mmCIF file with all atom_site columns, C-alpha atoms in Angstrom:
data_model
loop_
_atom_site.group_PDB
_atom_site.id
_atom_site.type_symbol
_atom_site.label_atom_id
_atom_site.label_alt_id
_atom_site.label_comp_id
_atom_site.label_asym_id
_atom_site.label_entity_id
_atom_site.label_seq_id
_atom_site.pdbx_PDB_ins_code
_atom_site.Cartn_x
_atom_site.Cartn_y
_atom_site.Cartn_z
_atom_site.occupancy
_atom_site.B_iso_or_equiv
_atom_site.pdbx_formal_charge
_atom_site.auth_seq_id
_atom_site.auth_comp_id
_atom_site.auth_asym_id
_atom_site.auth_atom_id
_atom_site.pdbx_PDB_model_num
ATOM 1   C CA . UNK A 1 1   ? 108.635 43.709 65.443 1.00 85.00 ? 1159 UNK A CA 1
ATOM 2   C CA . UNK A 1 2   ? 109.386 47.325 66.592 1.00 86.00 ? 1160 UNK A CA 1
ATOM 3   C CA . UNK A 1 3   ? 110.210 46.104 70.328 1.00 87.00 ? 1161 UNK A CA 1
ATOM 4   C CA . UNK A 1 4   ? 113.288 43.994 68.518 1.00 89.00 ? 1162 UNK A CA 1
ATOM 5   C CA . UNK A 1 5   ? 114.141 46.978 66.489 1.00 85.00 ? 1163 UNK A CA 1
ATOM 6   C CA . UNK A 1 6   ? 114.866 48.341 70.218 1.00 87.00 ? 1164 UNK A CA 1
ATOM 7   C CA . UNK A 1 7   ? 117.048 45.718 70.806 1.00 87.00 ? 1165 UNK A CA 1
ATOM 8   C CA . UNK A 1 8   ? 114.695 42.825 72.800 1.00 88.00 ? 1166 UNK A CA 1
ATOM 9   C CA . UNK A 1 9   ? 116.159 39.404 71.991 1.00 90.00 ? 1167 UNK A CA 1
ATOM 10  C CA . UNK A 1 10  ? 112.531 38.431 73.664 1.00 93.00 ? 1168 UNK A CA 1
ATOM 11  C CA . UNK A 1 11  ? 110.361 39.854 70.834 1.00 92.00 ? 1169 UNK A CA 1
ATOM 12  C CA . UNK A 1 12  ? 112.384 38.538 68.280 1.00 93.00 ? 1170 UNK A CA 1
ATOM 13  C CA . UNK A 1 13  ? 112.215 35.157 69.841 1.00 94.00 ? 1171 UNK A CA 1
ATOM 14  C CA . UNK A 1 14  ? 108.658 35.606 70.181 1.00 94.00 ? 1172 UNK A CA 1
ATOM 15  C CA . UNK A 1 15  ? 108.579 36.398 66.268 1.00 93.00 ? 1173 UNK A CA 1
ATOM 16  C CA . UNK A 1 16  ? 110.355 33.604 65.447 1.00 95.00 ? 1174 UNK A CA 1
ATOM 17  C CA . UNK A 1 17  ? 107.817 31.255 67.998 1.00 96.00 ? 1175 UNK A CA 1
ATOM 18  C CA . UNK A 1 18  ? 104.783 32.417 66.261 1.00 95.00 ? 1176 UNK A CA 1
ATOM 19  C CA . UNK A 1 19  ? 106.069 32.388 62.316 1.00 96.00 ? 1177 UNK A CA 1
ATOM 20  C CA . UNK A 1 20  ? 108.859 30.095 62.051 1.00 96.00 ? 1178 UNK A CA 1
ATOM 21  C CA . UNK A 1 21  ? 105.983 27.403 60.976 1.00 96.00 ? 1179 UNK A CA 1
ATOM 22  C CA . UNK A 1 22  ? 103.781 29.056 59.052 1.00 96.00 ? 1180 UNK A CA 1
ATOM 23  C CA . UNK A 1 23  ? 106.778 30.533 57.140 1.00 96.00 ? 1181 UNK A CA 1
ATOM 24  C CA . UNK A 1 24  ? 108.111 26.622 57.201 1.00 97.00 ? 1182 UNK A CA 1
ATOM 25  C CA . UNK A 1 25  ? 104.628 25.450 55.053 1.00 95.00 ? 1183 UNK A CA 1
ATOM 26  C CA . UNK A 1 26  ? 105.125 28.456 52.778 1.00 95.00 ? 1184 UNK A CA 1
ATOM 27  C CA . UNK A 1 27  ? 108.153 27.094 51.695 1.00 95.00 ? 1185 UNK A CA 1
ATOM 28  C CA . UNK A 1 28  ? 107.162 23.417 52.014 1.00 94.00 ? 1186 UNK A CA 1
ATOM 29  C CA . UNK A 1 29  ? 103.762 23.729 49.746 1.00 92.00 ? 1187 UNK A CA 1
ATOM 30  C CA . UNK A 1 30  ? 106.038 25.283 46.974 1.00 92.00 ? 1188 UNK A CA 1
ATOM 31  C CA . UNK A 1 31  ? 109.164 23.687 47.136 1.00 91.00 ? 1189 UNK A CA 1
ATOM 32  C CA . UNK A 1 32  ? 110.517 20.232 46.634 1.00 87.00 ? 1190 UNK A CA 1
ATOM 33  C CA . UNK A 1 33  ? 112.383 19.625 49.434 1.00 91.00 ? 1191 UNK A CA 1
ATOM 34  C CA . UNK A 1 34  ? 111.840 19.948 53.216 1.00 94.00 ? 1192 UNK A CA 1
ATOM 35  C CA . UNK A 1 35  ? 115.516 21.008 53.589 1.00 95.00 ? 1193 UNK A CA 1
ATOM 36  C CA . UNK A 1 36  ? 115.333 23.636 51.321 1.00 95.00 ? 1194 UNK A CA 1
ATOM 37  C CA . UNK A 1 37  ? 111.826 24.649 53.044 1.00 95.00 ? 1195 UNK A CA 1
ATOM 38  C CA . UNK A 1 38  ? 113.866 24.907 56.542 1.00 96.00 ? 1196 UNK A CA 1
ATOM 39  C CA . UNK A 1 39  ? 116.513 26.590 54.759 1.00 96.00 ? 1197 UNK A CA 1
ATOM 40  C CA . UNK A 1 40  ? 114.939 29.043 53.417 1.00 97.00 ? 1198 UNK A CA 1
ATOM 41  C CA . UNK A 1 41  ? 112.725 29.841 56.993 1.00 97.00 ? 1199 UNK A CA 1
ATOM 42  C CA . UNK A 1 42  ? 116.126 30.123 58.139 1.00 96.00 ? 1200 UNK A CA 1
ATOM 43  C CA . UNK A 1 43  ? 117.329 32.916 55.508 1.00 96.00 ? 1201 UNK A CA 1
ATOM 44  C CA . UNK A 1 44  ? 114.271 34.657 55.868 1.00 96.00 ? 1202 UNK A CA 1
ATOM 45  C CA . UNK A 1 45  ? 114.583 35.267 60.017 1.00 95.00 ? 1203 UNK A CA 1
ATOM 46  C CA . UNK A 1 46  ? 117.843 36.343 59.026 1.00 95.00 ? 1204 UNK A CA 1
ATOM 47  C CA . UNK A 1 47  ? 116.994 39.303 56.177 1.00 94.00 ? 1205 UNK A CA 1
ATOM 48  C CA . UNK A 1 48  ? 114.504 40.303 59.137 1.00 93.00 ? 1206 UNK A CA 1
ATOM 49  C CA . UNK A 1 49  ? 117.611 40.647 61.624 1.00 92.00 ? 1207 UNK A CA 1
ATOM 50  C CA . UNK A 1 50  ? 119.666 42.168 58.907 1.00 92.00 ? 1208 UNK A CA 1
ATOM 51  C CA . UNK A 1 51  ? 116.973 44.602 58.052 1.00 88.00 ? 1209 UNK A CA 1
ATOM 52  C CA . UNK A 1 52  ? 115.991 45.874 61.033 1.00 87.00 ? 1210 UNK A CA 1
ATOM 53  C CA . UNK A 1 53  ? 117.256 48.714 61.199 1.00 83.00 ? 1211 UNK A CA 1
ATOM 54  C CA . UNK A 1 54  ? 115.246 49.630 58.142 1.00 85.00 ? 1212 UNK A CA 1
ATOM 55  C CA . UNK A 1 55  ? 111.888 48.303 59.202 1.00 85.00 ? 1213 UNK A CA 1
ATOM 56  C CA . UNK A 1 56  ? 108.953 50.415 58.923 1.00 84.00 ? 1214 UNK A CA 1
ATOM 57  C CA . UNK A 1 57  ? 105.963 49.659 59.990 1.00 83.00 ? 1215 UNK A CA 1
ATOM 58  C CA . UNK A 1 58  ? 103.485 50.141 57.222 1.00 82.00 ? 1216 UNK A CA 1
ATOM 59  C CA . UNK A 1 59  ? 101.696 46.920 57.229 1.00 80.00 ? 1217 UNK A CA 1
ATOM 60  C CA . UNK A 1 60  ? 101.291 43.936 59.373 1.00 86.00 ? 1218 UNK A CA 1
ATOM 61  C CA . UNK A 1 61  ? 104.591 41.833 60.639 1.00 89.00 ? 1219 UNK A CA 1
ATOM 62  C CA . UNK A 1 62  ? 103.145 38.863 58.952 1.00 91.00 ? 1220 UNK A CA 1
ATOM 63  C CA . UNK A 1 63  ? 103.072 40.445 56.148 1.00 91.00 ? 1221 UNK A CA 1
ATOM 64  C CA . UNK A 1 64  ? 106.556 41.880 56.245 1.00 91.00 ? 1222 UNK A CA 1
ATOM 65  C CA . UNK A 1 65  ? 107.378 38.368 56.867 1.00 94.00 ? 1223 UNK A CA 1
ATOM 66  C CA . UNK A 1 66  ? 106.216 36.919 53.453 1.00 94.00 ? 1224 UNK A CA 1
ATOM 67  C CA . UNK A 1 67  ? 107.305 39.922 52.024 1.00 93.00 ? 1225 UNK A CA 1
ATOM 68  C CA . UNK A 1 68  ? 110.863 38.730 52.565 1.00 94.00 ? 1226 UNK A CA 1
ATOM 69  C CA . UNK A 1 69  ? 109.675 34.832 52.051 1.00 95.00 ? 1227 UNK A CA 1
ATOM 70  C CA . UNK A 1 70  ? 108.427 35.637 48.480 1.00 93.00 ? 1228 UNK A CA 1
ATOM 71  C CA . UNK A 1 71  ? 111.328 37.612 47.588 1.00 93.00 ? 1229 UNK A CA 1
ATOM 72  C CA . UNK A 1 72  ? 113.390 34.532 48.630 1.00 95.00 ? 1230 UNK A CA 1
ATOM 73  C CA . UNK A 1 73  ? 111.458 31.951 46.879 1.00 93.00 ? 1231 UNK A CA 1
ATOM 74  C CA . UNK A 1 74  ? 111.484 34.147 43.451 1.00 90.00 ? 1232 UNK A CA 1
ATOM 75  C CA . UNK A 1 75  ? 115.311 34.491 43.964 1.00 90.00 ? 1233 UNK A CA 1
ATOM 76  C CA . UNK A 1 76  ? 115.103 30.210 44.402 1.00 91.00 ? 1234 UNK A CA 1
ATOM 77  C CA . UNK A 1 77  ? 112.728 29.631 41.906 1.00 85.00 ? 1235 UNK A CA 1
ATOM 78  C CA . UNK A 1 78  ? 115.238 31.301 39.448 1.00 85.00 ? 1236 UNK A CA 1
ATOM 79  C CA . UNK A 1 79  ? 117.732 28.800 40.909 1.00 85.00 ? 1237 UNK A CA 1
ATOM 80  C CA . UNK A 1 80  ? 116.458 26.110 40.268 1.00 80.00 ? 1238 UNK A CA 1
ATOM 81  C CA . UNK A 1 81  ? 115.155 26.929 36.711 1.00 78.00 ? 1239 UNK A CA 1
ATOM 82  C CA . UNK A 1 82  ? 118.708 27.846 35.578 1.00 79.00 ? 1240 UNK A CA 1
ATOM 83  C CA . UNK A 1 83  ? 119.711 23.839 37.619 1.00 73.00 ? 1241 UNK A CA 1
ATOM 84  C CA . UNK A 1 84  ? 116.857 22.044 36.348 1.00 61.00 ? 1242 UNK A CA 1
ATOM 85  C CA . UNK A 1 85  ? 118.292 20.098 33.888 1.00 55.00 ? 1243 UNK A CA 1
ATOM 86  C CA . UNK A 1 86  ? 121.036 19.064 35.789 1.00 46.00 ? 1244 UNK A CA 1
ATOM 87  C CA . UNK A 1 87  ? 119.159 18.135 39.108 1.00 46.00 ? 1245 UNK A CA 1
ATOM 88  C CA . UNK A 1 88  ? 116.034 16.189 39.496 1.00 45.00 ? 1246 UNK A CA 1
ATOM 89  C CA . UNK A 1 89  ? 114.481 15.979 43.088 1.00 45.00 ? 1247 UNK A CA 1
ATOM 90  C CA . UNK A 1 90  ? 111.465 13.730 43.810 1.00 46.00 ? 1248 UNK A CA 1
ATOM 91  C CA . UNK A 1 91  ? 108.714 14.939 46.457 1.00 50.00 ? 1249 UNK A CA 1
ATOM 92  C CA . UNK A 1 92  ? 108.151 13.321 49.227 1.00 52.00 ? 1250 UNK A CA 1
ATOM 93  C CA . UNK A 1 93  ? 105.539 10.485 49.664 1.00 55.00 ? 1251 UNK A CA 1
ATOM 94  C CA . UNK A 1 94  ? 101.739 11.851 49.511 1.00 61.00 ? 1252 UNK A CA 1
ATOM 95  C CA . UNK A 1 95  ? 98.101  10.510 48.917 1.00 70.00 ? 1253 UNK A CA 1
ATOM 96  C CA . UNK A 1 96  ? 96.271  9.590  46.696 1.00 74.00 ? 1254 UNK A CA 1
ATOM 97  C CA . UNK A 1 97  ? 94.221  12.483 46.771 1.00 76.00 ? 1255 UNK A CA 1
ATOM 98  C CA . UNK A 1 98  ? 96.601  15.183 48.225 1.00 75.00 ? 1256 UNK A CA 1
ATOM 99  C CA . UNK A 1 99  ? 98.633  14.181 45.049 1.00 78.00 ? 1257 UNK A CA 1
ATOM 100 C CA . UNK A 1 100 ? 95.433  15.060 42.885 1.00 83.00 ? 1258 UNK A CA 1
ATOM 101 C CA . UNK A 1 101 ? 95.139  18.245 44.243 1.00 83.00 ? 1259 UNK A CA 1
ATOM 102 C CA . UNK A 1 102 ? 98.594  19.723 43.836 1.00 82.00 ? 1260 UNK A CA 1
ATOM 103 C CA . UNK A 1 103 ? 98.695  18.587 40.084 1.00 85.00 ? 1261 UNK A CA 1
ATOM 104 C CA . UNK A 1 104 ? 95.370  20.159 40.224 1.00 87.00 ? 1262 UNK A CA 1
ATOM 105 C CA . UNK A 1 105 ? 97.064  23.443 41.768 1.00 88.00 ? 1263 UNK A CA 1
ATOM 106 C CA . UNK A 1 106 ? 99.927  23.075 39.644 1.00 88.00 ? 1264 UNK A CA 1
ATOM 107 C CA . UNK A 1 107 ? 97.438  23.491 36.307 1.00 91.00 ? 1265 UNK A CA 1
ATOM 108 C CA . UNK A 1 108 ? 96.632  26.948 37.524 1.00 91.00 ? 1266 UNK A CA 1
ATOM 109 C CA . UNK A 1 109 ? 97.836  30.195 36.137 1.00 90.00 ? 1267 UNK A CA 1
ATOM 110 C CA . UNK A 1 110 ? 100.657 31.187 38.336 1.00 89.00 ? 1268 UNK A CA 1
ATOM 111 C CA . UNK A 1 111 ? 99.410  34.331 39.923 1.00 90.00 ? 1269 UNK A CA 1
ATOM 112 C CA . UNK A 1 112 ? 96.047  32.753 40.619 1.00 91.00 ? 1270 UNK A CA 1
ATOM 113 C CA . UNK A 1 113 ? 97.708  29.750 42.066 1.00 91.00 ? 1271 UNK A CA 1
ATOM 114 C CA . UNK A 1 114 ? 99.898  32.472 44.183 1.00 92.00 ? 1272 UNK A CA 1
ATOM 115 C CA . UNK A 1 115 ? 97.064  34.270 45.438 1.00 93.00 ? 1273 UNK A CA 1
ATOM 116 C CA . UNK A 1 116 ? 94.615  30.915 46.187 1.00 93.00 ? 1274 UNK A CA 1
ATOM 117 C CA . UNK A 1 117 ? 97.653  29.186 48.260 1.00 91.00 ? 1275 UNK A CA 1
ATOM 118 C CA . UNK A 1 118 ? 98.194  32.512 49.979 1.00 92.00 ? 1276 UNK A CA 1
ATOM 119 C CA . UNK A 1 119 ? 94.600  32.703 50.882 1.00 93.00 ? 1277 UNK A CA 1
ATOM 120 C CA . UNK A 1 120 ? 93.827  29.048 51.434 1.00 90.00 ? 1278 UNK A CA 1
ATOM 121 C CA . UNK A 1 121 ? 96.997  27.769 53.076 1.00 89.00 ? 1279 UNK A CA 1
ATOM 122 C CA . UNK A 1 122 ? 98.493  30.853 54.478 1.00 89.00 ? 1280 UNK A CA 1
ATOM 123 C CA . UNK A 1 123 ? 94.852  32.045 55.862 1.00 89.00 ? 1281 UNK A CA 1
ATOM 124 C CA . UNK A 1 124 ? 96.592  35.985 54.393 1.00 91.00 ? 1282 UNK A CA 1
ATOM 125 C CA . UNK A 1 125 ? 93.503  38.643 54.229 1.00 92.00 ? 1283 UNK A CA 1
ATOM 126 C CA . UNK A 1 126 ? 92.964  39.680 50.369 1.00 95.00 ? 1284 UNK A CA 1
ATOM 127 C CA . UNK A 1 127 ? 94.465  42.880 51.940 1.00 93.00 ? 1285 UNK A CA 1
ATOM 128 C CA . UNK A 1 128 ? 97.258  41.747 53.317 1.00 92.00 ? 1286 UNK A CA 1
ATOM 129 C CA . UNK A 1 129 ? 98.012  39.260 49.658 1.00 93.00 ? 1287 UNK A CA 1
ATOM 130 C CA . UNK A 1 130 ? 96.966  42.910 47.653 1.00 93.00 ? 1288 UNK A CA 1
ATOM 131 C CA . UNK A 1 131 ? 99.946  44.621 50.053 1.00 91.00 ? 1289 UNK A CA 1
ATOM 132 C CA . UNK A 1 132 ? 102.389 41.791 49.235 1.00 90.00 ? 1290 UNK A CA 1
ATOM 133 C CA . UNK A 1 133 ? 101.803 41.201 45.266 1.00 91.00 ? 1291 UNK A CA 1
ATOM 134 C CA . UNK A 1 134 ? 101.440 44.652 44.830 1.00 90.00 ? 1292 UNK A CA 1
ATOM 135 C CA . UNK A 1 135 ? 98.388  44.673 43.370 1.00 93.00 ? 1293 UNK A CA 1
ATOM 136 C CA . UNK A 1 136 ? 94.349  46.326 43.846 1.00 95.00 ? 1294 UNK A CA 1
ATOM 137 C CA . UNK A 1 137 ? 92.199  44.734 46.057 1.00 95.00 ? 1295 UNK A CA 1
ATOM 138 C CA . UNK A 1 138 ? 89.597  43.994 43.717 1.00 95.00 ? 1296 UNK A CA 1
ATOM 139 C CA . UNK A 1 139 ? 91.978  42.202 41.736 1.00 95.00 ? 1297 UNK A CA 1
ATOM 140 C CA . UNK A 1 140 ? 93.010  39.849 44.625 1.00 95.00 ? 1298 UNK A CA 1
ATOM 141 C CA . UNK A 1 141 ? 89.092  39.096 44.578 1.00 96.00 ? 1299 UNK A CA 1
ATOM 142 C CA . UNK A 1 142 ? 88.911  38.606 40.883 1.00 95.00 ? 1300 UNK A CA 1
ATOM 143 C CA . UNK A 1 143 ? 91.733  36.261 40.751 1.00 95.00 ? 1301 UNK A CA 1
ATOM 144 C CA . UNK A 1 144 ? 91.065  34.385 43.622 1.00 95.00 ? 1302 UNK A CA 1
ATOM 145 C CA . UNK A 1 145 ? 87.260  33.599 42.890 1.00 95.00 ? 1303 UNK A CA 1
ATOM 146 C CA . UNK A 1 146 ? 88.637  31.945 39.018 1.00 94.00 ? 1304 UNK A CA 1
ATOM 147 C CA . UNK A 1 147 ? 91.492  30.191 40.417 1.00 93.00 ? 1305 UNK A CA 1
ATOM 148 C CA . UNK A 1 148 ? 88.807  28.413 42.807 1.00 93.00 ? 1306 UNK A CA 1
ATOM 149 C CA . UNK A 1 149 ? 86.421  27.846 40.018 1.00 93.00 ? 1307 UNK A CA 1
ATOM 150 C CA . UNK A 1 150 ? 89.312  26.424 37.836 1.00 92.00 ? 1308 UNK A CA 1
ATOM 151 C CA . UNK A 1 151 ? 90.034  23.991 40.806 1.00 90.00 ? 1309 UNK A CA 1
ATOM 152 C CA . UNK A 1 152 ? 86.821  23.200 40.902 1.00 91.00 ? 1310 UNK A CA 1
ATOM 153 C CA . UNK A 1 153 ? 86.312  22.464 37.507 1.00 90.00 ? 1311 UNK A CA 1
ATOM 154 C CA . UNK A 1 154 ? 90.093  20.184 37.639 1.00 88.00 ? 1312 UNK A CA 1
ATOM 155 C CA . UNK A 1 155 ? 89.347  18.631 40.829 1.00 87.00 ? 1313 UNK A CA 1
ATOM 156 C CA . UNK A 1 156 ? 85.351  17.935 39.647 1.00 83.00 ? 1314 UNK A CA 1
ATOM 157 C CA . UNK A 1 157 ? 85.332  17.990 35.923 1.00 70.00 ? 1315 UNK A CA 1
ATOM 158 C CA . UNK A 1 158 ? 81.556  16.391 36.080 1.00 62.00 ? 1316 UNK A CA 1
ATOM 159 C CA . UNK A 1 159 ? 80.362  19.923 37.656 1.00 57.00 ? 1317 UNK A CA 1
ATOM 160 C CA . UNK A 1 160 ? 81.894  21.654 34.167 1.00 51.00 ? 1318 UNK A CA 1
ATOM 161 C CA . UNK A 1 161 ? 79.779  19.147 32.240 1.00 50.00 ? 1319 UNK A CA 1
ATOM 162 C CA . UNK A 1 162 ? 76.429  19.616 34.687 1.00 53.00 ? 1320 UNK A CA 1
ATOM 163 C CA . UNK A 1 163 ? 77.215  23.351 34.026 1.00 52.00 ? 1321 UNK A CA 1
ATOM 164 C CA . UNK A 1 164 ? 77.075  23.495 30.368 1.00 53.00 ? 1322 UNK A CA 1
ATOM 165 C CA . UNK A 1 165 ? 74.566  20.917 29.453 1.00 54.00 ? 1323 UNK A CA 1
ATOM 166 C CA . UNK A 1 166 ? 72.332  23.136 32.069 1.00 56.00 ? 1324 UNK A CA 1
ATOM 167 C CA . UNK A 1 167 ? 72.941  26.451 30.003 1.00 54.00 ? 1325 UNK A CA 1
#
């Protein structure tokens, strides 16, 4: 990123090559269409270009990029909420298992869901998640534990019944 800030086109091309797919996946798992995921991926890199002069290496480049992506996603969700009654978009076909997991994840508390997705899908470290969401590291650990337990209960209700009967 610092090389790009100094004017290296090759450095930007390397950033784009390295982070395009992970960022696209980040948006794809959170948005109903591939097209919007692609658009927001491109917007993320446009924001990087526009803000190059203001970039300060306070965290990892990956955390910086996900921070931009997270802000773009928040704007997108607000826009979707305003226009939700007007347009219903369909998800692409998925396997029954993938659909079951997706529905279970959607039932989680929004903050816990986001932490789980950042950790499991985006493979961010606990400290990167804490930096990105601006919350304490121990809060990340606690919420991640809670979300995993809740997801386990949603995906395997029999395990909850067994645990209750053993208590």
